Amino acid sequence: MVVAGLTPTEMMTASEAMTANQREAVSGVGASLSASPSAPVVDVCQLRVEFQRGGRTVQAVRGVDLQIGRGEIVGMVGESGSGKSVLGLSVLGLLPVEPPPMVSGNATVCGVDMVSASAEERRRVRREHLGAVFQDPMTSLNPTMRVGRQVAEVAGSQSEAVRLLDSVGVPEARRRLRAFPHELSGGLRQRVMIAMAVAGEPSLVIADEPTTALDVTVQAQILELLRHLRDETGCTFMLITHDLGVAAQIAERIIVLYAGRVTEVGAAADVLERPAHPYTSGLLRSRLTLAARREGPLPTLPGEPPDPRLLPPGCPFGPRCTLHEEACDNELPALVAAQSHPGVAACRRLGVTDTTVRSAGPEWAPVGRSSAVAVNLVQVEKYFSVQSGFRSRERLQALRGIDLTVQNGEAVALVGESGCGKSTLLNIIAGFLSPDAGSFELGRGARPQMVFQDAGASLTPWLTVGEMVGDRLRSEGVARAERAGRTRDTLALVGLPEEVAHAKAGQLSGGQRQRAALARAIVVPPEVLLCDEPTSALDVSLAATVLNLLGRVRRELGMAMLFVTHDLGAARVIADRIAVMYLGRIVEIGPAEDICSSPKHPYTRSLLGAVPGMGALRVPLEGEPASPVNPPTGCAFHPRCPIALDRCAATDVRLAKVDGEMPLNRVGGHFVACIRADEVPGTRSDVVVDGGC
C-alpha cells in the first residue's frame, strides 16, 4: 500500500512516519475487546514496545491485547504520549530500525505477524492489505513530484488516479494531477493521501490524527469521507485522535489509552455517555464545546501524563485521580467489566463517583477595559505576488478591506478557514508585514507580542528557558541583578516551576513549551498579545489549561488580545468578540455568545454546524474557498452558499449592523455582511443539538 516502501513516494512516507515516531517516542497502548465472531483484520496480543533513549528505557506499549473486526471504524483516543502512534506503526510494521526497539508479543494483520515477519513479508502485507494517512500530508507527499504521478504510482495508471481523486472529493481531479503538493490546500492534500491509502482496496487503513490541524469544515468533510469509503469498500479504519468529538462523530467503538495501556473499551455511545474510567470521564469533562463555561476557568485534568521512562508499578493514572487509594499503587489494574456499560475498563474503583476533573474555580474578575484603542485598522488591504507560470506572476489578495477596532483589555478572536487572511492580519499588527492600502495604528505606546502555534519551533533550542526569557529583559535595559527575579516571577505566573528556567525547549512537554513561549512574550508586559492557533495541536485537557492561562494572564496584566483559531469553542471561551473571516474580509463580527448562539451569516452557521460531536445534525459546507488570486464577484461566499441568490454574485456586500445603523468601528454591536441576514434563523438549535460529545 502507500506505506509499503516500494516507490519513491512510499519510501518518503515510511521515512517521515518513522522520523515522527522517533520524535514522539513517549507513547504506548493497551486494550482488549473482541469485535466480531469472524476472523479479525487486526489481532494484537500482549504487545510490548520499548525504546532506549539517553540510557533509559521508554515503555511505549505495555502489554496490549486488541482485536478489530472487518468493516469497523475504531477510535483510538488518549493524550500525547499514550502510545496511539506507536501502536499504529507496530501494526503497519514501520517501527524505526535505528536504534531498534525491543518488541515482544504479536501484531497480526490479515494472518501475518507484523512483529516477527521478515521485511519482505511486511512489505507485501502493506502493499496488499494496508493503507495509512498521517497527520501532516506535506511530510508524506513528495514535494518535488506532481500529485498525479504520486497517485498513479499506487493506482497503476493515470486514469485510475483520476477516478480515485474524484472518489475522495477532489474537484477538477484531472486538472489537479499536474499540481504540486504545495499548490493544494490542506484539505485537498489530505484527500490525496486518502486516495493513495485506499488505491488498492485495503483491508485496513490507519489514520493517525488526520484532522488535527484542519479547519472544522474540512475536518467534517474528511470524517464524512472516511465513513463513506468504509461504506463503499468495506475496509476497516483505525482512527487515532486526541479529540473525543472527532472519535464520537464516526467511530463505532472507542479504545481509550493511557501510559502505554488500555484504560477503557466499549461502543462509542456507551463510552462517551457513560464513561467508566476516571481518565475517560476527565477527558470528556475537559473537552471544549459550544456550551462550555465562559465566566471562569474551564475544568481540566490535574497534573500531566507520567514520564514513560519512570512509570509507577501501580495504576499510572493514580497521581491525577481523585479516586486514588493506597492499593492503587501496588499493581496494575486489569481490564474488567465496566459496570456502567457492556465494555471493559481498568480501574479498581469502578462504580465510585468520580470528580477527577480539577474544579473550575470561581468566576473571572471583571476585565480591566477602557475606551482607549489598542488596535485600529481601517480598510486594510494586503497583496502578495505569486508565480503563476514560468515567467508570469499574479496578485494574491490576502486582505480585502478590513475594518477592526480593539480596545485596551479586550479580547477578539479571528475565526475562519485556512487562507482567509487571519494570520496575515496578525502579522500586520505584529509589524512583520506592512499593509498595501488603508490605515493601521496601535494605541499610544502599544507594543504587540506574538505566541505562535508551534511553540517548539519558536523557542531557541540551544538556550535555556531562563536565558530566553531573560534576554527580553536585557534588551529592555533591565539590570542583571533584577533579571533572575523577574524571570522567576514570570514563570510562576504561567504555572512553571523555577527549575524549568534551567531546561531547554527539547526537555519540556508540549504544554510546558507553550507556557514558556507565553512567559517570553509577557515578561515585558505587552499592550497587545497576538496568539496564532496556540491550542490547535494540543490535547483537550492541555488546550483547556492553556486557555485558562491566557484568560488569567490577560486579566492580571490588562492586555488586549487577538486570538486566531479555527476552533469556535475556543473562540467563544477566550474572546469578548468574534470576527468571522472569509477570503480576506470580515463577514460577521459581534459578541462571542451572540455569534455562537445567533449566527446571521450562512458561513458562520456552516462553521458552527461542522463542529464535531455525537448527536449533532450536520450542515455540510460543500466545496473549497475560492482562490484569493481570482476571488468571485459580489459576495465571495456565494458559490458555496446554500441560500445564495443571483444578485449575490453582483452585490458587493459590506458589514451592516444587525438591528440598526451604527458607525462601523464602534466596538459594540453585531455586524454581518449578507443581503439575506434577516432570513437566517435566529439560533443554532437546528444546527447543533448537543453541547458535548
XYZ file of C-alpha atoms in Angstrom:
693
model
C 0.000 0.000 0.000
C 1.032 3.608 0.300
C 3.467 2.879 3.093
C 4.933 -0.251 1.578
C 8.238 1.384 0.713
C 8.237 0.215 -2.919
C 8.102 3.581 -4.695
C 9.804 6.946 -4.112
C 6.606 8.310 -2.621
C 6.150 5.274 -0.379
C 9.778 5.416 0.718
C 9.320 9.029 1.738
C 6.061 8.266 3.557
C 7.632 5.494 5.603
C 10.730 7.543 6.359
C 8.720 10.509 7.564
C 6.480 8.259 9.653
C 9.483 6.732 11.385
C 11.040 10.148 11.960
C 7.813 11.366 13.544
C 7.727 8.231 15.664
C 11.258 8.806 16.918
C 10.343 12.357 17.847
C 7.332 11.088 19.738
C 8.928 8.086 21.409
C 6.907 8.689 24.518
C 3.870 6.654 23.558
C 2.155 3.350 24.370
C -1.106 1.425 24.176
C -3.235 -1.444 25.513
C -6.711 -2.988 25.163
C -8.887 -5.998 24.671
C -12.383 -6.464 23.353
C -13.306 -8.805 20.522
C -15.395 -7.024 17.916
C -16.513 -9.759 15.561
C -17.005 -13.516 15.636
C -15.334 -13.745 12.217
C -11.565 -13.589 11.802
C -10.425 -10.084 12.833
C -8.419 -7.885 10.497
C -6.150 -6.905 13.397
C -5.250 -9.190 16.284
C -2.774 -7.732 18.779
C -1.676 -9.987 21.639
C 0.425 -8.858 24.624
C 2.307 -6.335 22.501
C 5.141 -4.500 24.250
C 7.354 -1.861 22.600
C 10.286 -0.242 24.399
C 12.891 2.265 23.213
C 16.268 3.196 24.618
C 16.669 6.966 24.976
C 19.501 8.598 26.873
C 20.409 5.398 28.683
C 16.837 4.876 29.910
C 14.039 2.582 28.750
C 10.949 4.291 27.343
C 7.982 1.966 27.828
C 5.766 2.915 24.907
C 3.356 -0.024 24.626
C 2.863 -2.202 27.715
C 1.008 -5.432 27.054
C -1.759 -4.661 24.576
C -4.466 -7.123 23.587
C -6.687 -5.864 20.794
C -8.921 -7.152 18.012
C -10.514 -5.109 15.217
C -13.205 -6.686 13.065
C -13.847 -6.251 9.365
C -15.607 -3.046 8.405
C -15.213 -1.441 11.829
C -14.296 2.174 12.486
C -12.384 2.179 15.774
C -11.329 5.363 17.530
C -8.018 5.275 19.468
C -8.194 8.117 21.982
C -5.714 9.484 24.521
C -3.344 12.306 25.348
C 0.013 12.699 23.629
C 2.371 10.038 24.905
C -0.376 7.479 25.484
C 1.004 5.162 22.792
C -1.505 5.631 19.970
C 1.021 6.295 17.215
C 3.456 3.601 18.341
C 0.620 1.073 18.227
C -0.321 2.249 14.733
C 3.271 1.961 13.498
C 3.556 -1.507 15.070
C 0.505 -2.684 13.133
C 1.980 -1.155 9.961
C 5.336 -2.816 10.611
C 7.059 0.567 10.446
C 8.760 0.852 13.814
C 12.175 2.573 13.475
C 15.151 0.424 12.571
C 17.856 2.534 14.238
C 18.046 2.295 17.136
C 15.954 -0.882 17.106
C 13.160 -1.039 19.702
C 12.618 -4.009 21.980
C 9.376 -5.616 20.807
C 7.541 -8.635 22.184
C 4.098 -10.100 21.633
C 2.237 -10.127 18.336
C 0.556 -7.656 15.987
C -1.170 -9.820 13.399
C -2.720 -8.239 10.306
C -4.641 -10.440 7.866
C -2.907 -13.511 9.282
C 0.667 -12.144 9.248
C 2.504 -11.140 12.438
C 3.997 -7.703 11.668
C 6.397 -8.138 14.620
C 8.145 -11.360 13.647
C 7.625 -11.409 9.853
C 10.507 -10.680 7.501
C 10.872 -7.233 5.949
C 9.760 -8.627 2.590
C 6.638 -10.202 4.084
C 5.734 -6.994 5.941
C 6.159 -5.074 2.680
C 3.801 -7.500 0.925
C 1.148 -7.059 3.627
C 1.413 -3.281 3.400
C 1.108 -3.423 -0.369
C -1.877 -5.781 -0.428
C -3.793 -5.064 2.761
C -2.789 -1.768 4.418
C -3.132 1.964 3.889
C -2.054 4.878 6.044
C -2.987 8.536 6.382
C -0.706 10.632 8.577
C -1.318 13.910 10.388
C 0.623 16.220 8.078
C 0.278 15.247 4.410
C 3.142 17.584 3.468
C 5.575 15.259 5.259
C 4.165 12.249 3.390
C 3.798 13.649 -0.129
C 6.937 14.167 -2.188
C 7.214 17.955 -2.702
C 9.239 17.510 -5.943
C 6.659 15.292 -7.694
C 3.318 16.255 -9.176
C 0.280 14.855 -7.418
C -0.798 12.835 -10.444
C 2.467 10.925 -10.638
C 2.381 10.102 -6.928
C -1.199 8.816 -7.056
C -0.575 6.920 -10.302
C 2.348 5.081 -8.680
C -0.012 3.303 -6.322
C -3.128 3.378 -8.514
C -1.418 1.803 -11.530
C -2.481 4.313 -14.181
C -3.365 7.940 -14.676
C -6.994 7.140 -15.446
C -7.274 5.218 -12.176
C -5.612 8.147 -10.375
C -8.304 10.475 -11.748
C -11.033 8.064 -10.606
C -9.545 7.862 -7.107
C -9.166 11.621 -6.722
C -12.726 12.097 -7.919
C -13.968 9.440 -5.463
C -12.452 11.272 -2.489
C -13.980 14.596 -3.499
C -11.079 16.390 -5.203
C -12.719 18.938 -7.547
C -11.464 19.053 -11.138
C -9.466 15.893 -10.483
C -7.858 15.701 -13.932
C -6.549 19.260 -13.689
C -5.177 18.636 -10.174
C -2.939 15.854 -11.493
C -0.416 18.483 -12.611
C -0.347 20.289 -9.270
C 2.492 20.012 -6.789
C 1.526 19.348 -3.132
C 2.258 22.922 -2.044
C -0.232 24.204 -4.599
C -3.116 22.399 -2.867
C -4.971 23.370 0.298
C -4.573 21.307 3.463
C -7.911 19.610 2.872
C -7.056 18.698 -0.718
C -3.640 17.334 0.314
C -5.304 15.133 2.911
C -7.768 13.897 0.279
C -4.842 12.992 -1.978
C -3.314 10.963 0.870
C -6.626 9.183 1.446
C -6.906 8.413 -2.275
C -3.452 6.819 -2.166
C -4.292 4.929 1.001
C -7.412 3.287 -0.491
C -5.991 2.757 -4.003
C -5.583 -0.998 -3.627
C -8.845 -1.529 -1.703
C -7.010 -2.300 1.539
C -8.418 -4.341 4.385
C -7.259 -1.756 6.954
C -6.491 1.964 6.842
C -4.713 3.562 9.806
C -5.474 7.287 10.040
C -3.155 8.953 12.563
C -4.564 12.355 13.600
C -5.769 13.043 10.025
C -7.783 16.142 11.007
C -5.786 17.726 13.857
C -4.603 20.887 12.083
C -7.540 21.225 9.672
C -10.374 23.741 9.733
C -13.655 22.487 11.197
C -15.334 22.492 7.781
C -12.515 20.490 6.166
C -12.380 18.221 9.216
C -16.077 17.453 8.866
C -15.625 16.689 5.157
C -12.678 14.342 5.828
C -14.553 12.461 8.549
C -17.606 12.008 6.336
C -15.295 10.868 3.536
C -13.789 8.168 5.763
C -17.249 6.932 6.704
C -18.321 6.936 3.034
C -15.231 4.971 1.997
C -15.912 2.380 4.695
C -19.490 2.006 3.498
C -18.410 1.778 -0.143
C -15.377 -0.505 0.175
C -15.970 -2.328 3.450
C -12.455 -1.566 4.688
C -11.618 -1.188 8.381
C -10.444 2.156 9.799
C -8.277 2.684 12.870
C -8.698 6.383 13.665
C -6.023 7.739 16.029
C -7.022 11.040 17.644
C -6.848 13.044 20.852
C -10.208 14.699 20.120
C -13.128 12.789 21.581
C -15.507 14.812 19.409
C -13.799 13.527 16.266
C -13.997 9.958 17.527
C -17.627 10.458 18.530
C -18.609 11.570 15.056
C -17.649 8.422 13.118
C -16.260 5.712 15.441
C -18.413 2.741 16.369
C -16.035 1.574 19.096
C -13.637 3.614 21.222
C -10.429 2.469 22.881
C -9.003 4.852 25.477
C -5.229 4.643 26.055
C -3.080 5.952 28.889
C 0.624 5.456 29.611
C 1.019 2.535 27.223
C -2.062 0.639 28.364
C -5.764 0.473 27.571
C -7.954 2.010 30.255
C -11.381 1.575 28.685
C -13.014 -0.085 25.649
C -16.612 -0.030 24.511
C -19.166 1.094 21.966
C -18.732 4.794 21.184
C -22.124 5.823 22.575
C -21.516 3.859 25.786
C -18.028 5.229 26.446
C -18.990 8.821 25.674
C -22.301 8.851 27.523
C -21.451 6.582 30.476
C -17.657 6.538 30.924
C -16.396 4.037 33.484
C -12.752 5.036 33.952
C -11.862 8.308 35.754
C -9.455 9.188 32.928
C -12.153 8.887 30.243
C -14.501 10.916 32.415
C -11.814 13.598 32.841
C -11.160 13.815 29.102
C -14.854 14.254 28.406
C -15.386 16.944 31.025
C -12.372 18.965 29.951
C -13.300 18.928 26.262
C -14.223 22.287 24.733
C -17.770 22.501 23.385
C -20.075 25.297 22.304
C -21.745 25.014 25.712
C -18.522 25.366 27.751
C -18.302 27.824 30.630
C -17.286 31.396 29.696
C -17.496 33.165 33.043
C -14.486 31.474 34.658
C -11.726 28.887 34.234
C -12.513 25.726 32.301
C -12.367 22.361 34.088
C -9.110 20.498 33.388
C -7.381 17.251 34.244
C -4.892 17.874 37.066
C -1.207 17.180 36.513
C 0.415 15.701 33.416
C 0.835 12.181 31.990
C 3.653 10.205 33.629
C 7.164 10.080 32.189
C 7.294 6.816 30.170
C 10.857 6.313 31.461
C 9.710 6.367 35.104
C 6.344 4.648 35.200
C 4.972 3.634 38.620
C 4.377 -0.048 39.461
C 0.675 0.548 40.079
C -2.021 2.424 38.203
C -0.252 5.114 36.129
C -3.256 7.439 36.436
C -3.187 7.303 40.243
C -1.333 10.612 40.858
C -4.010 12.502 38.869
C -7.082 10.607 40.117
C -9.455 11.740 42.884
C -10.447 8.089 43.485
C -6.835 7.128 44.200
C -6.164 4.953 47.252
C -3.038 3.245 48.565
C -3.938 -0.106 46.995
C -3.869 1.514 43.535
C -0.081 1.900 43.849
C 0.646 -1.807 44.316
C -0.234 -3.368 40.962
C -1.547 -2.550 37.505
C -5.337 -2.852 37.333
C -6.691 -5.455 34.916
C -9.444 -4.879 32.370
C -12.751 -5.960 33.922
C -16.448 -5.390 33.225
C -17.014 -1.632 33.076
C -20.290 -1.719 35.090
C -21.599 1.480 33.543
C -21.711 -0.082 30.045
C -21.123 -3.509 28.409
C -17.445 -2.791 27.685
C -14.362 -3.105 29.894
C -12.239 -0.753 31.965
C -9.038 -0.985 34.044
C -9.785 0.523 37.459
C -10.037 -0.851 40.998
C -12.824 1.551 41.925
C -15.334 1.220 39.106
C -18.776 2.451 40.085
C -17.487 5.006 42.631
C -18.482 8.603 41.908
C -15.586 10.367 40.242
C -14.545 14.042 40.374
C -11.223 13.678 38.580
C -11.539 16.943 36.656
C -9.985 19.837 38.513
C -12.544 22.255 39.922
C -13.259 25.068 37.508
C -12.882 27.653 40.282
C -14.672 30.953 40.862
C -15.798 33.289 38.111
C -13.266 35.552 36.421
C -12.748 39.004 37.841
C -14.081 41.783 35.598
C -11.715 42.657 32.744
C -9.944 45.954 33.180
C -11.043 47.583 29.920
C -11.027 51.199 28.842
C -12.336 53.186 25.892
C -8.786 53.736 24.667
C -7.967 51.982 21.398
C -5.236 49.322 21.354
C -5.528 48.387 17.650
C -7.325 50.202 14.846
C -7.498 49.054 11.221
C -9.442 50.931 8.545
C -9.926 49.389 5.085
C -6.637 47.497 5.324
C -5.605 45.596 2.221
C -2.667 43.266 1.620
C -1.461 41.699 -1.614
C 1.229 39.202 -2.477
C 2.829 38.455 -5.816
C 2.736 34.738 -6.616
C 4.210 32.846 -9.539
C 1.598 31.509 -11.957
C 3.860 30.265 -14.744
C 7.462 30.021 -15.789
C 7.763 33.792 -16.230
C 4.386 35.172 -15.159
C 3.109 36.294 -11.776
C -0.308 37.087 -10.350
C -1.580 39.187 -7.456
C -2.986 37.284 -4.466
C -5.499 39.358 -2.461
C -4.893 38.255 1.132
C -6.845 41.089 2.842
C -9.592 42.994 1.039
C -10.670 45.923 3.180
C -10.508 45.039 6.873
C -12.135 47.338 9.446
C -11.413 46.356 13.048
C -11.065 48.225 16.333
C -9.840 46.571 19.538
C -9.997 48.376 22.873
C -7.447 48.145 25.669
C -8.136 44.983 27.664
C -10.470 43.491 25.039
C -10.079 40.016 23.519
C -11.118 39.448 19.905
C -10.999 36.047 18.185
C -10.411 35.787 14.433
C -12.123 32.675 13.037
C -12.219 31.205 9.555
C -10.836 28.567 7.213
C -7.188 28.417 6.190
C -6.382 31.069 3.607
C -8.981 33.577 4.818
C -6.310 36.062 5.964
C -6.301 35.560 9.746
C -2.539 35.092 10.125
C -1.762 37.820 7.574
C -3.831 40.255 9.636
C -1.989 39.181 12.789
C 1.394 39.648 11.077
C 0.458 43.201 10.061
C -0.471 44.062 13.648
C 2.784 42.468 14.866
C 4.777 44.615 12.418
C 6.056 41.673 10.352
C 4.145 42.922 7.280
C 3.010 46.330 6.061
C -0.463 46.977 4.611
C -0.671 47.902 0.924
C -3.717 50.106 1.405
C -5.815 51.511 4.228
C -4.584 52.694 7.612
C -3.350 50.799 10.636
C -2.268 52.101 14.018
C -1.597 50.814 17.513
C -2.575 52.663 20.658
C -0.147 55.106 22.191
C 2.932 53.209 23.318
C 1.369 49.838 22.461
C 3.842 47.027 21.771
C 2.494 43.732 20.438
C 3.957 40.296 21.195
C 3.233 37.050 19.349
C 2.616 33.495 20.612
C 2.840 31.006 17.750
C 1.052 27.704 17.080
C 4.202 25.571 17.290
C 5.923 26.663 20.490
C 8.701 24.120 19.954
C 9.678 25.716 16.634
C 9.507 29.260 18.025
C 11.778 28.615 21.032
C 15.553 28.751 20.555
C 16.694 25.127 21.034
C 20.216 25.882 22.338
C 19.107 28.352 25.028
C 17.511 27.522 28.354
C 14.069 28.881 29.140
C 15.610 31.257 31.675
C 18.040 32.597 29.070
C 15.269 33.156 26.521
C 13.003 34.948 28.972
C 15.893 36.922 30.464
C 17.062 38.020 27.016
C 13.846 40.010 26.596
C 14.614 41.809 29.858
C 18.187 42.503 28.815
C 17.009 44.099 25.571
C 14.747 46.359 27.653
C 17.683 47.530 29.746
C 16.742 45.673 32.936
C 19.751 45.325 35.237
C 21.310 41.863 35.569
C 20.514 41.771 39.311
C 16.782 42.098 38.587
C 16.520 39.653 35.687
C 16.579 36.419 37.678
C 13.759 37.573 39.967
C 11.631 38.884 37.095
C 12.174 35.639 35.177
C 11.236 33.537 38.194
C 8.085 35.590 38.818
C 7.013 35.349 35.164
C 7.495 31.586 35.060
C 5.388 31.306 38.209
C 2.700 33.461 36.591
C 2.345 30.977 33.702
C 2.430 27.965 36.031
C 6.023 26.772 35.536
C 8.266 25.723 38.444
C 11.535 27.578 39.000
C 13.682 24.628 37.812
C 12.245 24.953 34.266
C 14.440 28.040 33.882
C 17.425 25.686 33.572
C 15.811 23.407 30.942
C 15.943 23.690 27.164
C 12.881 23.503 24.924
C 13.563 19.897 23.893
C 13.392 18.776 27.526
C 9.865 20.135 28.064
C 6.443 18.688 27.364
C 4.166 20.320 24.793
C 2.226 22.175 27.466
C 5.384 23.394 29.165
C 6.765 24.672 25.857
C 3.570 26.642 25.222
C 3.796 28.147 28.712
C 7.469 29.011 28.165
C 6.593 30.781 24.900
C 3.911 32.763 26.722
C 6.351 33.653 29.523
C 8.816 35.031 26.966
C 6.029 37.106 25.394
C 4.753 38.671 28.639
C 7.930 39.086 30.743
C 7.884 42.643 29.422
C 4.090 43.077 29.551
C 2.775 43.897 26.068
C -0.249 46.071 25.474
C -1.411 43.667 22.748
C -0.931 39.878 22.851
C -1.256 38.096 19.487
C -1.976 34.338 19.604
C -1.828 32.353 16.360
C -3.566 28.960 16.843
C -1.876 28.287 20.237
C -4.179 25.340 21.100
C -4.909 23.686 17.728
C -2.497 20.747 18.150
C -2.896 20.255 21.923
C -4.749 17.539 23.794
C -8.202 18.518 25.050
C -7.214 18.979 28.701
C -3.991 20.775 27.807
C -5.881 23.095 25.454
C -8.256 23.985 28.297
C -5.260 24.610 30.576
C -3.675 26.998 28.044
C -6.969 28.870 27.558
C -7.313 29.249 31.330
C -3.762 30.552 31.488
C -4.366 33.102 28.718
C -7.582 34.251 30.400
C -5.870 34.735 33.759
C -2.756 36.449 32.382
C -4.843 38.777 30.228
C -6.809 39.915 33.268
C -3.810 40.271 35.558
C -1.772 42.278 33.034
C -4.663 44.179 31.436
C -3.666 43.264 27.877
C -5.703 43.439 24.707
C -5.616 40.139 22.827
C -6.220 38.918 19.289
C -6.681 35.158 19.144
C -6.530 33.371 15.778
C -8.230 29.972 15.757
C -10.372 27.624 13.671
C -11.980 26.260 16.859
C -15.211 28.117 17.596
C -15.372 26.519 21.040
C -12.025 28.083 21.955
C -13.025 31.406 20.381
C -16.248 31.549 22.386
C -14.439 30.867 25.681
C -11.462 33.194 25.269
C -12.943 36.197 23.433
C -15.268 39.084 24.149
C -16.000 39.364 20.428
C -15.590 37.025 17.458
C -14.746 38.197 13.930
C -15.531 35.612 11.242
C -13.303 35.978 8.175
C -13.800 34.637 4.661
C -11.466 35.216 1.716
C -9.803 38.321 3.131
C -12.873 40.010 4.596
C -14.769 40.046 7.890
C -18.246 38.704 7.089
C -19.618 38.762 10.640
C -18.474 40.275 13.930
C -20.131 40.617 17.289
C -20.235 39.463 20.922
C -18.874 35.923 21.219
C -22.052 34.462 22.699
C -24.228 36.093 20.030
C -22.065 34.794 17.198
C -22.235 31.227 18.547
C -25.906 31.215 19.584
C -27.452 33.519 16.961
C -25.247 33.420 13.835
C -26.500 35.607 10.989
C -24.143 34.779 8.113
C -24.566 31.420 6.310
C -20.811 30.874 6.530
C -20.839 31.290 10.322
C -23.692 28.789 10.518
C -21.682 26.357 8.410
C -18.681 26.679 10.732
C -20.886 26.000 13.755
C -22.579 23.089 12.013
C -19.208 21.461 11.283
C -18.120 21.261 14.948
C -17.657 17.506 15.636
C -19.713 15.699 18.229
C -22.166 12.893 18.816
C -25.848 13.513 18.164
C -25.347 16.746 16.215
C -27.142 17.406 12.931
C -24.513 18.482 10.407
C -24.981 21.219 7.824
C -22.224 20.256 5.378
C -20.313 23.057 3.672
C -19.578 21.916 0.158
C -16.591 22.902 -1.926
C -13.466 24.861 -1.032
C -12.811 28.590 -0.632
C -12.325 30.386 -3.930
C -8.822 31.343 -4.966
C -7.650 34.662 -3.472
C -5.883 35.229 -6.804
C -9.247 35.455 -8.557
C -11.997 35.928 -5.948
C -15.656 35.747 -7.035
C -17.564 38.908 -7.782
C -20.066 40.178 -5.265
C -20.225 38.138 -2.075
C -17.191 35.854 -2.114
C -19.148 33.122 -0.314
C -21.980 32.909 -2.846
C -20.562 29.917 -4.853
C -20.806 27.778 -1.670
C -23.789 29.438 -0.011
C -26.946 27.314 0.434
C -29.235 30.390 0.298
C -27.462 32.430 -2.412
C -29.497 34.454 -4.917
C -28.468 35.580 -8.377
C -27.906 39.109 -7.106
C -25.399 37.858 -4.502
C -22.876 37.492 -7.334
C -23.346 41.132 -8.332
C -23.685 42.836 -4.953
C -20.531 43.798 -3.043
C -21.979 43.448 0.468
C -20.425 45.396 3.329
C -20.823 44.939 7.081
C -24.040 46.401 8.492
C -25.452 46.314 11.995
C -27.923 43.507 12.523
C -30.610 45.575 14.287
C -29.930 49.100 13.122
C -27.329 51.563 11.987
C -24.130 52.157 13.914
C -20.694 53.510 12.947
C -18.679 50.502 11.754
C -15.650 50.948 14.005
C -17.712 51.154 17.182
C -16.704 48.235 19.409
C -20.221 47.167 20.398
C -22.872 45.604 18.225
C -23.402 42.645 15.926
C -22.494 43.227 12.256
C -22.971 40.973 9.248
C -22.215 41.194 5.513
C -25.124 39.334 3.901
C -28.153 40.587 1.951
C -30.217 37.699 3.376
C -29.108 38.015 7.008
C -32.671 38.717 8.165
C -33.793 35.393 6.684
C -31.293 33.286 8.656
C -32.885 31.577 11.719
C -32.054 33.314 14.981
C -30.404 30.379 16.774
C -28.124 27.454 16.062
C -30.549 24.993 17.691
C -31.323 23.403 14.337
C -27.611 23.052 13.566
C -26.029 21.727 16.753
C -28.410 19.865 19.007
C -25.966 18.854 21.715
C -23.445 20.732 23.764
C -20.942 17.954 24.271
C -19.689 14.785 22.645
